[in-house]
Amino acid sequence: MRRILIVGAGQSGLQLALGLQAKGYDVTVMTNRTPEEIRTGRVMSTQIMFRTALRYERELGLNFWEALAPRVEGLGLSVAGTLPGVPGVQRLIDWVGRLEGPAQSVDQRVKMAGWLDTFAERGGRIVLHCATVSDLDFLAHRYDLVLVAAGKGELVSLFPRDPARSPYDTPQRSLALAYVHGLGPRAEHPEYDAARCNLVPGAGELWVIPTLTTSGRADILFWEGMPGGPLDVFQHVDGPGEHLARTLELLERYAPWEYGRATAVELTDAHATLAGRYTPTVRDPVGRLPSGGLALGVGDAVVVNDPLTGQGSNSAAKCAASYLASIIERGDEPFDADWMRMAFERYWASARHVTRWTNAMLGSPARHVRSLIAAAGGLQHVADRFANGYDDPADFEDYFFDATKAEAFVAEATAVGVVG
């Protein structure tokens, strides 16, 4: 039985651990928190998982909350701006695309605590320890494969930044989220749940995501502000109450159509807010330990994109699924550096589309992209295809990046009369 050590207990680490465990591998997970500490701690992220990522969980029998989480059947996009003679900020563009399969969001405090409990119940070994490079150096020879699925801390230094795949060297957004109860229904299509991305040109974005948290149904209000801009106001907040107050002040000023739903919201719990920033980065997947051992980076440890496009948990799930297949196919052969690079490149074949699309959205959208987003407001087929690209970002290669292809796609949608 091959012995595998996974450091990190997030989406990618635990999904991979449970998948390997089900295939008969001897798996150890090293994490710095118990399930109860995770469950009662601070929120760790936003997340919305689309059809493909959810299918990977379902195939492993890990979809424990599927019947409890809100069924997100649509994905909407709005663009804020002003109109001559009209006071205040308006929605210049507004549409909702229907998803081909429902998405869902489960608070990672719920999911990771539950998955850790499941891993232990199935005989997995959990080591409670905040791992360092020297720890891995000492332990590496005891395992056939060491995987690092921790996207923060000292261990990330094992994986050098890949400058050819990392156009940014500073954070591109200041991030601030709050989990709330009491958000009212959407005015448009209230008969089904939809996640909303509101673009505020020159300032940032607001996501509104239906979710399942420790206290049941909730919604996530998630601001992404350009550093130094008017949405970047969460660095020195005095507690969760002030964080929520600033969140609502920004809603009232920059997305009043969302503020109208939020006048009665309250935080889901005392740990329901989070703020920070990080740099989108792609790293070399092979980490070399001081004594010559190797570690393979997983998920955010090697590919971390800005959450603007809602891909974090999806990418983590896809990475875990790809690595699981590569490990099983390796059989009894050694997990050497060549195999590690091959396993990563197999994952990168799909991950590269996420990185390219997310980096494009972080910048100032090209004219044809603005036209494409505007066209979706009147062409339901365009809105639906754009929305479903969040599940399969590779589809954007066919029409998003090239002006000629974008124009041809809109012209075709217009010609067949698919009008929303």
PDB file of C-alpha atoms in Angstrom, residues 44-221:
ATOM      1  CA  MET A  44     -12.301  31.183   5.062  1.00  0.00           C
ATOM      2  CA  SER A  45     -13.525  32.230   1.649  1.00  0.00           C
ATOM      3  CA  THR A  46     -16.280  32.854  -0.799  1.00  0.00           C
ATOM      4  CA  GLN A  47     -17.124  29.967  -3.064  1.00  0.00           C
ATOM      5  CA  ILE A  48     -19.548  28.968  -5.759  1.00  0.00           C
ATOM      6  CA  MET A  49     -19.065  25.600  -7.414  1.00  0.00           C
ATOM      7  CA  PHE A  50     -20.406  24.831 -10.851  1.00  0.00           C
ATOM      8  CA  ARG A  51     -21.560  21.638 -12.531  1.00  0.00           C
ATOM      9  CA  THR A  52     -18.214  19.997 -13.366  1.00  0.00           C
ATOM     10  CA  ALA A  53     -16.639  20.571  -9.955  1.00  0.00           C
ATOM     11  CA  LEU A  54     -19.795  19.331  -8.226  1.00  0.00           C
ATOM     12  CA  ARG A  55     -19.740  16.214 -10.377  1.00  0.00           C
ATOM     13  CA  TYR A  56     -16.274  15.339  -9.037  1.00  0.00           C
ATOM     14  CA  GLU A  57     -17.607  15.573  -5.481  1.00  0.00           C
ATOM     15  CA  ARG A  58     -20.650  13.520  -6.395  1.00  0.00           C
ATOM     16  CA  GLU A  59     -18.526  10.783  -7.989  1.00  0.00           C
ATOM     17  CA  LEU A  60     -16.617  10.429  -4.711  1.00  0.00           C
ATOM     18  CA  GLY A  61     -19.797  10.416  -2.633  1.00  0.00           C
ATOM     19  CA  LEU A  62     -18.831  13.685  -0.945  1.00  0.00           C
ATOM     20  CA  ASN A  63     -21.894  15.745  -1.887  1.00  0.00           C
ATOM     21  CA  PHE A  64     -23.258  15.665   1.671  1.00  0.00           C
ATOM     22  CA  TRP A  65     -24.926  19.085   1.499  1.00  0.00           C
ATOM     23  CA  GLU A  66     -26.389  18.939  -2.017  1.00  0.00           C
ATOM     24  CA  ALA A  67     -29.987  18.749  -0.783  1.00  0.00           C
ATOM     25  CA  LEU A  68     -29.456  21.539   1.760  1.00  0.00           C
ATOM     26  CA  ALA A  69     -27.548  24.202  -0.176  1.00  0.00           C
ATOM     27  CA  PRO A  70     -29.463  26.698  -2.348  1.00  0.00           C
ATOM     28  CA  ARG A  71     -29.804  25.549  -5.974  1.00  0.00           C
ATOM     29  CA  VAL A  72     -28.133  28.345  -7.918  1.00  0.00           C
ATOM     30  CA  GLU A  73     -29.766  28.078 -11.336  1.00  0.00           C
ATOM     31  CA  GLY A  74     -28.616  31.357 -12.844  1.00  0.00           C
ATOM     32  CA  LEU A  75     -25.642  33.677 -12.996  1.00  0.00           C
ATOM     33  CA  GLY A  76     -26.249  37.364 -13.527  1.00  0.00           C
ATOM     34  CA  LEU A  77     -24.039  40.277 -14.459  1.00  0.00           C
ATOM     35  CA  SER A  78     -24.717  43.977 -14.033  1.00  0.00           C
ATOM     36  CA  VAL A  79     -22.653  47.021 -14.975  1.00  0.00           C
ATOM     37  CA  ALA A  80     -22.988  50.149 -12.858  1.00  0.00           C
ATOM     38  CA  GLY A  81     -22.713  53.682 -14.206  1.00  0.00           C
ATOM     39  CA  THR A  82     -24.364  57.072 -14.495  1.00  0.00           C
ATOM     40  CA  LEU A  83     -26.753  58.528 -17.059  1.00  0.00           C
ATOM     41  CA  PRO A  84     -27.020  62.186 -18.081  1.00  0.00           C
ATOM     42  CA  GLY A  85     -29.720  63.922 -16.104  1.00  0.00           C
ATOM     43  CA  VAL A  86     -30.395  60.895 -13.883  1.00  0.00           C
ATOM     44  CA  PRO A  87     -29.155  61.142 -10.281  1.00  0.00           C
ATOM     45  CA  GLY A  88     -27.163  58.361  -8.671  1.00  0.00           C
ATOM     46  CA  VAL A  89     -25.703  55.111  -9.979  1.00  0.00           C
ATOM     47  CA  GLN A  90     -27.809  53.054 -12.392  1.00  0.00           C
ATOM     48  CA  ARG A  91     -27.618  49.554 -13.853  1.00  0.00           C
ATOM     49  CA  LEU A  92     -26.535  50.279 -17.401  1.00  0.00           C
ATOM     50  CA  ILE A  93     -26.429  46.572 -18.247  1.00  0.00           C
ATOM     51  CA  ASP A  94     -28.276  43.775 -16.465  1.00  0.00           C
ATOM     52  CA  TRP A  95     -28.868  40.154 -17.407  1.00  0.00           C
ATOM     53  CA  VAL A  96     -29.113  36.656 -15.955  1.00  0.00           C
ATOM     54  CA  GLY A  97     -27.892  33.578 -17.807  1.00  0.00           C
ATOM     55  CA  ARG A  98     -29.435  30.192 -17.008  1.00  0.00           C
ATOM     56  CA  LEU A  99     -26.972  27.501 -15.970  1.00  0.00           C
ATOM     57  CA  GLU A 100     -27.147  24.097 -17.659  1.00  0.00           C
ATOM     58  CA  GLY A 101     -26.749  22.458 -14.256  1.00  0.00           C
ATOM     59  CA  PRO A 102     -27.272  24.023 -10.820  1.00  0.00           C
ATOM     60  CA  ALA A 103     -24.342  25.504  -8.949  1.00  0.00           C
ATOM     61  CA  GLN A 104     -24.039  25.680  -5.185  1.00  0.00           C
ATOM     62  CA  SER A 105     -22.062  27.301  -2.401  1.00  0.00           C
ATOM     63  CA  VAL A 106     -21.268  25.620   0.922  1.00  0.00           C
ATOM     64  CA  ASP A 107     -19.382  27.546   3.596  1.00  0.00           C
ATOM     65  CA  GLN A 108     -15.964  25.900   3.834  1.00  0.00           C
ATOM     66  CA  ARG A 109     -16.321  25.783   7.601  1.00  0.00           C
ATOM     67  CA  VAL A 110     -19.177  23.341   7.059  1.00  0.00           C
ATOM     68  CA  LYS A 111     -17.593  21.357   4.243  1.00  0.00           C
ATOM     69  CA  MET A 112     -14.001  21.035   5.444  1.00  0.00           C
ATOM     70  CA  ALA A 113     -15.006  20.163   8.993  1.00  0.00           C
ATOM     71  CA  GLY A 114     -17.402  17.534   7.642  1.00  0.00           C
ATOM     72  CA  TRP A 115     -14.861  16.102   5.229  1.00  0.00           C
ATOM     73  CA  LEU A 116     -12.172  15.916   7.925  1.00  0.00           C
ATOM     74  CA  ASP A 117     -14.576  14.019  10.176  1.00  0.00           C
ATOM     75  CA  THR A 118     -15.388  11.663   7.309  1.00  0.00           C
ATOM     76  CA  PHE A 119     -11.711  11.089   6.529  1.00  0.00           C
ATOM     77  CA  ALA A 120     -11.053  10.137  10.168  1.00  0.00           C
ATOM     78  CA  GLU A 121     -14.164   7.926  10.369  1.00  0.00           C
ATOM     79  CA  ARG A 122     -12.930   6.008   7.325  1.00  0.00           C
ATOM     80  CA  GLY A 123      -9.608   5.288   9.007  1.00  0.00           C
ATOM     81  CA  GLY A 124      -7.528   8.202   7.759  1.00  0.00           C
ATOM     82  CA  ARG A 125      -4.700   9.544   9.860  1.00  0.00           C
ATOM     83  CA  ILE A 126      -4.834  13.246  10.812  1.00  0.00           C
ATOM     84  CA  VAL A 127      -1.768  15.018  12.213  1.00  0.00           C
ATOM     85  CA  LEU A 128      -2.540  18.334  13.909  1.00  0.00           C
ATOM     86  CA  HIS A 129       0.511  20.448  13.199  1.00  0.00           C
ATOM     87  CA  CYS A 130       1.412  23.653  11.364  1.00  0.00           C
ATOM     88  CA  ALA A 131       3.928  22.153   8.958  1.00  0.00           C
ATOM     89  CA  THR A 132       7.218  23.833   8.065  1.00  0.00           C
ATOM     90  CA  VAL A 133       9.763  23.079   5.368  1.00  0.00           C
ATOM     91  CA  SER A 134      11.985  21.378   7.955  1.00  0.00           C
ATOM     92  CA  ASP A 135       9.044  19.162   8.978  1.00  0.00           C
ATOM     93  CA  LEU A 136       8.559  17.987   5.410  1.00  0.00           C
ATOM     94  CA  ASP A 137      12.287  17.516   4.993  1.00  0.00           C
ATOM     95  CA  PHE A 138      12.245  15.167   7.992  1.00  0.00           C
ATOM     96  CA  LEU A 139       9.093  13.306   6.935  1.00  0.00           C
ATOM     97  CA  ALA A 140       9.504  13.022   3.163  1.00  0.00           C
ATOM     98  CA  HIS A 141      11.481   9.747   3.162  1.00  0.00           C
ATOM     99  CA  ARG A 142       8.664   8.036   5.083  1.00  0.00           C
ATOM    100  CA  TYR A 143       6.151   8.540   2.260  1.00  0.00           C
ATOM    101  CA  ASP A 144       5.977   7.567  -1.381  1.00  0.00           C
ATOM    102  CA  LEU A 145       4.538  10.992  -2.236  1.00  0.00           C
ATOM    103  CA  VAL A 146       4.274  14.323  -0.421  1.00  0.00           C
ATOM    104  CA  LEU A 147       1.612  16.762  -1.603  1.00  0.00           C
ATOM    105  CA  VAL A 148       1.360  20.382  -0.431  1.00  0.00           C
ATOM    106  CA  ALA A 149      -2.185  21.703  -0.657  1.00  0.00           C
ATOM    107  CA  ALA A 150      -1.657  24.722   1.612  1.00  0.00           C
ATOM    108  CA  GLY A 151      -1.823  27.952  -0.360  1.00  0.00           C
ATOM    109  CA  LYS A 152      -0.433  30.178   2.384  1.00  0.00           C
ATOM    110  CA  GLY A 153       2.476  30.180   4.800  1.00  0.00           C
ATOM    111  CA  GLU A 154       6.062  29.007   4.678  1.00  0.00           C
ATOM    112  CA  LEU A 155       5.470  25.955   2.499  1.00  0.00           C
ATOM    113  CA  VAL A 156       4.509  28.061  -0.511  1.00  0.00           C
ATOM    114  CA  SER A 157       8.169  29.140  -0.674  1.00  0.00           C
ATOM    115  CA  LEU A 158       8.989  25.626  -1.905  1.00  0.00           C
ATOM    116  CA  PHE A 159       7.366  26.488  -5.235  1.00  0.00           C
ATOM    117  CA  PRO A 160       9.045  29.338  -7.146  1.00  0.00           C
ATOM    118  CA  ARG A 161       6.868  31.796  -9.048  1.00  0.00           C
ATOM    119  CA  ASP A 162       6.631  31.078 -12.775  1.00  0.00           C
ATOM    120  CA  PRO A 163       7.061  34.531 -14.346  1.00  0.00           C
ATOM    121  CA  ALA A 164       6.016  33.347 -17.807  1.00  0.00           C
ATOM    122  CA  ARG A 165       2.596  32.381 -16.467  1.00  0.00           C
ATOM    123  CA  SER A 166       2.253  35.115 -13.814  1.00  0.00           C
ATOM    124  CA  PRO A 167       1.722  38.584 -15.321  1.00  0.00           C
ATOM    125  CA  TYR A 168       1.030  40.232 -11.946  1.00  0.00           C
ATOM    126  CA  ASP A 169       3.475  40.697  -9.080  1.00  0.00           C
ATOM    127  CA  THR A 170       1.128  42.598  -6.735  1.00  0.00           C
ATOM    128  CA  PRO A 171      -2.480  42.056  -5.574  1.00  0.00           C
ATOM    129  CA  GLN A 172      -5.025  43.281  -8.108  1.00  0.00           C
ATOM    130  CA  ARG A 173      -7.980  43.520  -5.725  1.00  0.00           C
ATOM    131  CA  SER A 174      -8.669  44.243  -2.077  1.00  0.00           C
ATOM    132  CA  LEU A 175     -11.103  41.561  -0.894  1.00  0.00           C
ATOM    133  CA  ALA A 176     -13.844  41.887   1.725  1.00  0.00           C
ATOM    134  CA  LEU A 177     -16.715  39.490   2.379  1.00  0.00           C
ATOM    135  CA  ALA A 178     -19.599  39.105   4.788  1.00  0.00           C
ATOM    136  CA  TYR A 179     -22.012  36.200   5.292  1.00  0.00           C
ATOM    137  CA  VAL A 180     -25.485  37.524   6.076  1.00  0.00           C
ATOM    138  CA  HIS A 181     -29.018  36.457   6.871  1.00  0.00           C
ATOM    139  CA  GLY A 182     -32.022  38.511   5.805  1.00  0.00           C
ATOM    140  CA  LEU A 183     -31.163  39.449   2.205  1.00  0.00           C
ATOM    141  CA  GLY A 184     -34.362  40.011   0.252  1.00  0.00           C
ATOM    142  CA  PRO A 185     -35.269  38.344  -3.073  1.00  0.00           C
ATOM    143  CA  ARG A 186     -34.062  39.627  -6.410  1.00  0.00           C
ATOM    144  CA  ALA A 187     -36.501  41.827  -8.277  1.00  0.00           C
ATOM    145  CA  GLU A 188     -35.834  39.967 -11.527  1.00  0.00           C
ATOM    146  CA  HIS A 189     -36.697  36.239 -11.737  1.00  0.00           C
ATOM    147  CA  PRO A 190     -37.176  35.727  -7.974  1.00  0.00           C
ATOM    148  CA  GLU A 191     -38.535  32.249  -8.712  1.00  0.00           C
ATOM    149  CA  TYR A 192     -35.003  30.793  -8.798  1.00  0.00           C
ATOM    150  CA  ASP A 193     -31.703  31.507  -7.055  1.00  0.00           C
ATOM    151  CA  ALA A 194     -28.929  33.215  -8.993  1.00  0.00           C
ATOM    152  CA  ALA A 195     -25.471  34.446  -8.134  1.00  0.00           C
ATOM    153  CA  ARG A 196     -24.810  38.056  -9.162  1.00  0.00           C
ATOM    154  CA  CYS A 197     -21.644  39.820 -10.266  1.00  0.00           C
ATOM    155  CA  ASN A 198     -21.941  43.611 -10.335  1.00  0.00           C
ATOM    156  CA  LEU A 199     -19.173  45.433 -12.203  1.00  0.00           C
ATOM    157  CA  VAL A 200     -18.316  48.943 -11.028  1.00  0.00           C
ATOM    158  CA  PRO A 201     -15.972  50.239 -13.751  1.00  0.00           C
ATOM    159  CA  GLY A 202     -12.832  51.863 -12.392  1.00  0.00           C
ATOM    160  CA  ALA A 203     -13.540  50.684  -8.832  1.00  0.00           C
ATOM    161  CA  GLY A 204     -14.093  46.927  -8.644  1.00  0.00           C
ATOM    162  CA  GLU A 205     -16.852  44.366  -8.345  1.00  0.00           C
ATOM    163  CA  LEU A 206     -19.544  43.060  -6.010  1.00  0.00           C
ATOM    164  CA  TRP A 207     -20.564  39.397  -5.887  1.00  0.00           C
ATOM    165  CA  VAL A 208     -23.801  38.297  -4.213  1.00  0.00           C
ATOM    166  CA  ILE A 209     -23.880  34.516  -3.703  1.00  0.00           C
ATOM    167  CA  PRO A 210     -26.596  32.354  -2.102  1.00  0.00           C
ATOM    168  CA  THR A 211     -24.890  29.915   0.268  1.00  0.00           C
ATOM    169  CA  LEU A 212     -25.283  27.350   3.036  1.00  0.00           C
ATOM    170  CA  THR A 213     -23.496  28.250   6.255  1.00  0.00           C
ATOM    171  CA  THR A 214     -23.307  26.878   9.794  1.00  0.00           C
ATOM    172  CA  SER A 215     -26.690  28.418  10.620  1.00  0.00           C
ATOM    173  CA  GLY A 216     -28.483  27.468   7.408  1.00  0.00           C
ATOM    174  CA  ARG A 217     -29.368  29.423   4.266  1.00  0.00           C
ATOM    175  CA  ALA A 218     -27.462  32.709   3.884  1.00  0.00           C
ATOM    176  CA  ASP A 219     -25.954  35.023   1.283  1.00  0.00           C
ATOM    177  CA  ILE A 220     -22.401  36.262   0.743  1.00  0.00           C
ATOM    178  CA  LEU A 221     -21.773  39.956   0.031  1.00  0.00           C
TER     179      LEU A 221
END
